[in-house]
Amino acid sequence: MSTPPPVSLESGLHTEYIRKQLVQAVFAADYGTAAISAPFTSADGTLATIPAGYVPVGYTTDDGLTFTSDLSMADVTSSQSVEPTRSDVESDVLSAQFAPQETNAATVALFEGLPLSGTGALPAMGTAWQWDRAASPANPFRRLLFIGLDYGDDGGEIYVVKFFPRARLTSKDDEQWARSTETQRPVTFNAYRDSLVGTSCRNWVDGPGWRSLAG
């Protein structure tokens, strides 16, 4: 009888599969803007041009972007078992938190509930800005595009992209004015299902560095 080969605990381990998002970018658009359908070029996986209407949020704090999934389960318990005998998803709410550091039209609009374009939007940088706090905030839906960039061992770009086709502000932290820190406008957006897109969050992973992992 032949002796089976020894089991290697290191089989299936790949350091080249460990990812970081070394650079992150957030783009926001009014809900009436066309949804993102193809963030990459099909030929080589390079990042496609960001469509018109998607405004960059700019610099965010080094905490980066945090995507939280608030999962709630509904359990069935039985007298014959110490564990639930059935468990079903009751709710699963996805949110994105980030803290913009720039004072630009996008960060103020997201924080204050203003349109990103058209009537009521802030004018160009360097011109006089004015807005009023609404008695009954509209809190409009937005489209949010999140892009993370990493590099493969060959130096090729690897992109991780999340798209919230229908996002809404659900929380915002303090806007602090101080000598010791930059003015931030931290926000949390929940993802809601878009009936036309068919999901609350669409995800992509691609890039030249990603494709070089094939085979």
mmCIF file of C-alpha atoms in Angstrom, residues 36-179:
data_model
loop_
_atom_site.group_PDB
_atom_site.id
_atom_site.type_symbol
_atom_site.label_atom_id
_atom_site.label_comp_id
_atom_site.label_asym_id
_atom_site.label_seq_id
_atom_site.Cartn_x
_atom_site.Cartn_y
_atom_site.Cartn_z
ATOM 1 C CA ILE A 36 -23.148 53.186 -13.612
ATOM 2 C CA SER A 37 -23.230 50.098 -15.832
ATOM 3 C CA ALA A 38 -19.645 49.467 -16.973
ATOM 4 C CA PRO A 39 -16.847 50.986 -14.866
ATOM 5 C CA PHE A 40 -14.111 49.149 -16.804
ATOM 6 C CA THR A 41 -13.032 48.822 -20.419
ATOM 7 C CA SER A 42 -13.707 45.298 -21.610
ATOM 8 C CA ALA A 43 -10.425 44.951 -23.507
ATOM 9 C CA ASP A 44 -7.925 45.194 -20.654
ATOM 10 C CA GLY A 45 -9.885 46.050 -17.506
ATOM 11 C CA THR A 46 -8.586 49.592 -17.174
ATOM 12 C CA LEU A 47 -10.839 52.024 -15.345
ATOM 13 C CA ALA A 48 -13.283 53.758 -17.662
ATOM 14 C CA THR A 49 -13.916 57.500 -17.626
ATOM 15 C CA ILE A 50 -16.217 58.545 -14.792
ATOM 16 C CA PRO A 51 -19.528 59.582 -16.418
ATOM 17 C CA ALA A 52 -20.654 63.199 -16.448
ATOM 18 C CA GLY A 53 -22.740 64.141 -13.435
ATOM 19 C CA TYR A 54 -20.648 62.183 -10.918
ATOM 20 C CA VAL A 55 -18.873 64.735 -8.715
ATOM 21 C CA PRO A 56 -15.700 63.829 -6.756
ATOM 22 C CA VAL A 57 -15.942 64.142 -2.984
ATOM 23 C CA GLY A 58 -12.168 64.632 -2.770
ATOM 24 C CA TYR A 59 -9.951 63.943 0.210
ATOM 25 C CA THR A 60 -11.368 61.890 3.082
ATOM 26 C CA THR A 61 -9.815 61.094 6.465
ATOM 27 C CA ASP A 62 -7.290 58.265 6.732
ATOM 28 C CA ASP A 63 -9.992 56.089 8.293
ATOM 29 C CA GLY A 64 -10.951 55.521 4.675
ATOM 30 C CA LEU A 65 -14.357 54.131 3.728
ATOM 31 C CA THR A 66 -16.295 51.796 5.984
ATOM 32 C CA PHE A 67 -19.034 49.563 4.622
ATOM 33 C CA THR A 68 -21.246 48.170 7.373
ATOM 34 C CA SER A 69 -23.793 45.407 6.966
ATOM 35 C CA ASP A 70 -26.334 45.414 9.799
ATOM 36 C CA LEU A 71 -27.585 41.840 9.712
ATOM 37 C CA SER A 72 -30.596 40.818 11.797
ATOM 38 C CA MET A 73 -31.797 37.222 12.050
ATOM 39 C CA ALA A 74 -35.165 35.826 13.105
ATOM 40 C CA ASP A 75 -34.696 32.567 15.023
ATOM 41 C CA VAL A 76 -37.086 29.728 15.718
ATOM 42 C CA THR A 77 -36.371 28.002 19.025
ATOM 43 C CA SER A 78 -37.575 24.615 20.184
ATOM 44 C CA SER A 79 -37.642 22.926 23.559
ATOM 45 C CA GLN A 80 -35.641 19.976 22.225
ATOM 46 C CA SER A 81 -32.638 22.036 21.124
ATOM 47 C CA VAL A 82 -30.332 24.537 22.751
ATOM 48 C CA GLU A 83 -29.620 26.090 19.325
ATOM 49 C CA PRO A 84 -32.201 27.671 17.040
ATOM 50 C CA THR A 85 -33.853 25.042 14.876
ATOM 51 C CA ARG A 86 -34.397 27.560 12.099
ATOM 52 C CA SER A 87 -32.929 30.970 11.377
ATOM 53 C CA ASP A 88 -33.848 33.409 8.607
ATOM 54 C CA VAL A 89 -32.586 36.822 7.551
ATOM 55 C CA GLU A 90 -34.959 39.449 8.904
ATOM 56 C CA SER A 91 -33.039 42.472 7.607
ATOM 57 C CA ASP A 92 -29.633 43.238 6.139
ATOM 58 C CA VAL A 93 -28.954 46.950 5.760
ATOM 59 C CA LEU A 94 -25.781 48.056 3.972
ATOM 60 C CA SER A 95 -24.295 51.456 4.756
ATOM 61 C CA ALA A 96 -21.204 53.451 3.840
ATOM 62 C CA GLN A 97 -19.446 55.842 6.212
ATOM 63 C CA PHE A 98 -16.785 58.362 5.256
ATOM 64 C CA ALA A 99 -15.551 61.736 6.467
ATOM 65 C CA PRO A 100 -14.769 64.282 3.737
ATOM 66 C CA GLN A 101 -12.005 66.753 4.514
ATOM 67 C CA GLU A 102 -12.526 69.186 1.654
ATOM 68 C CA THR A 103 -15.010 72.022 1.652
ATOM 69 C CA ASN A 104 -16.327 71.694 -1.881
ATOM 70 C CA ALA A 105 -19.715 71.613 -3.568
ATOM 71 C CA ALA A 106 -20.075 67.825 -3.232
ATOM 72 C CA THR A 107 -19.234 67.564 0.471
ATOM 73 C CA VAL A 108 -21.475 70.468 1.449
ATOM 74 C CA ALA A 109 -24.333 69.200 -0.735
ATOM 75 C CA LEU A 110 -24.187 65.701 0.751
ATOM 76 C CA PHE A 111 -24.028 67.050 4.302
ATOM 77 C CA GLU A 112 -26.715 69.704 3.868
ATOM 78 C CA GLY A 113 -29.091 67.851 1.540
ATOM 79 C CA LEU A 114 -28.552 70.193 -1.430
ATOM 80 C CA PRO A 115 -28.731 69.172 -5.098
ATOM 81 C CA LEU A 116 -25.435 68.388 -6.764
ATOM 82 C CA SER A 117 -26.499 70.037 -10.009
ATOM 83 C CA GLY A 118 -29.260 72.213 -11.398
ATOM 84 C CA THR A 119 -31.523 74.513 -9.404
ATOM 85 C CA GLY A 120 -30.425 74.889 -5.799
ATOM 86 C CA ALA A 121 -26.921 73.512 -6.378
ATOM 87 C CA LEU A 122 -23.917 75.474 -5.167
ATOM 88 C CA PRO A 123 -22.102 77.517 -7.823
ATOM 89 C CA ALA A 124 -18.486 77.109 -8.851
ATOM 90 C CA MET A 125 -15.640 77.262 -6.351
ATOM 91 C CA GLY A 126 -14.470 80.789 -5.665
ATOM 92 C CA THR A 127 -17.887 82.365 -6.164
ATOM 93 C CA ALA A 128 -20.121 83.435 -3.291
ATOM 94 C CA TRP A 129 -22.038 80.571 -1.686
ATOM 95 C CA GLN A 130 -25.251 80.830 0.304
ATOM 96 C CA TRP A 131 -27.716 78.222 1.493
ATOM 97 C CA ASP A 132 -30.381 78.010 4.176
ATOM 98 C CA ARG A 133 -31.222 75.221 6.567
ATOM 99 C CA ALA A 134 -34.590 73.880 5.436
ATOM 100 C CA ALA A 135 -37.510 73.674 7.861
ATOM 101 C CA SER A 136 -38.335 70.232 6.435
ATOM 102 C CA PRO A 137 -35.193 68.715 4.870
ATOM 103 C CA ALA A 138 -35.823 66.917 1.591
ATOM 104 C CA ASN A 139 -32.970 64.425 2.085
ATOM 105 C CA PRO A 140 -32.857 63.352 -1.567
ATOM 106 C CA PHE A 141 -31.655 60.007 -2.843
ATOM 107 C CA ARG A 142 -28.206 59.970 -4.436
ATOM 108 C CA ARG A 143 -26.089 57.707 -6.571
ATOM 109 C CA LEU A 144 -22.738 56.912 -4.933
ATOM 110 C CA LEU A 145 -19.706 55.382 -6.628
ATOM 111 C CA PHE A 146 -16.831 54.042 -4.493
ATOM 112 C CA ILE A 147 -13.505 53.037 -6.043
ATOM 113 C CA GLY A 148 -10.578 51.366 -4.276
ATOM 114 C CA LEU A 149 -7.158 50.932 -5.885
ATOM 115 C CA ASP A 150 -4.507 48.318 -5.126
ATOM 116 C CA TYR A 151 -1.543 46.991 -7.098
ATOM 117 C CA GLY A 152 -0.613 43.453 -8.059
ATOM 118 C CA ASP A 153 2.873 41.982 -7.766
ATOM 119 C CA ASP A 154 3.538 43.077 -11.366
ATOM 120 C CA GLY A 155 2.522 46.668 -10.603
ATOM 121 C CA GLY A 156 -0.790 46.384 -12.459
ATOM 122 C CA GLU A 157 -3.812 48.177 -11.044
ATOM 123 C CA ILE A 158 -6.483 46.199 -9.200
ATOM 124 C CA TYR A 159 -9.749 48.040 -8.668
ATOM 125 C CA VAL A 160 -12.599 47.198 -6.316
ATOM 126 C CA VAL A 161 -15.740 49.168 -7.120
ATOM 127 C CA LYS A 162 -19.019 49.498 -5.245
ATOM 128 C CA PHE A 163 -22.011 51.347 -6.634
ATOM 129 C CA PHE A 164 -25.009 52.414 -4.561
ATOM 130 C CA PRO A 165 -27.623 53.251 -7.208
ATOM 131 C CA ARG A 166 -30.069 54.590 -4.612
ATOM 132 C CA ALA A 167 -28.438 55.899 -1.442
ATOM 133 C CA ARG A 168 -29.777 58.164 1.259
ATOM 134 C CA LEU A 169 -28.202 60.068 4.124
ATOM 135 C CA THR A 170 -29.104 58.358 7.392
ATOM 136 C CA SER A 171 -26.589 59.873 9.798
ATOM 137 C CA LYS A 172 -24.044 62.652 10.020
ATOM 138 C CA ASP A 173 -21.513 63.464 12.711
ATOM 139 C CA ASP A 174 -20.471 66.824 14.067
ATOM 140 C CA GLU A 175 -19.067 69.564 11.877
ATOM 141 C CA GLN A 176 -16.279 70.867 14.082
ATOM 142 C CA TRP A 177 -14.488 74.181 13.680
ATOM 143 C CA ALA A 178 -11.129 74.126 15.473
ATOM 144 C CA ARG A 179 -7.524 75.200 15.138
#
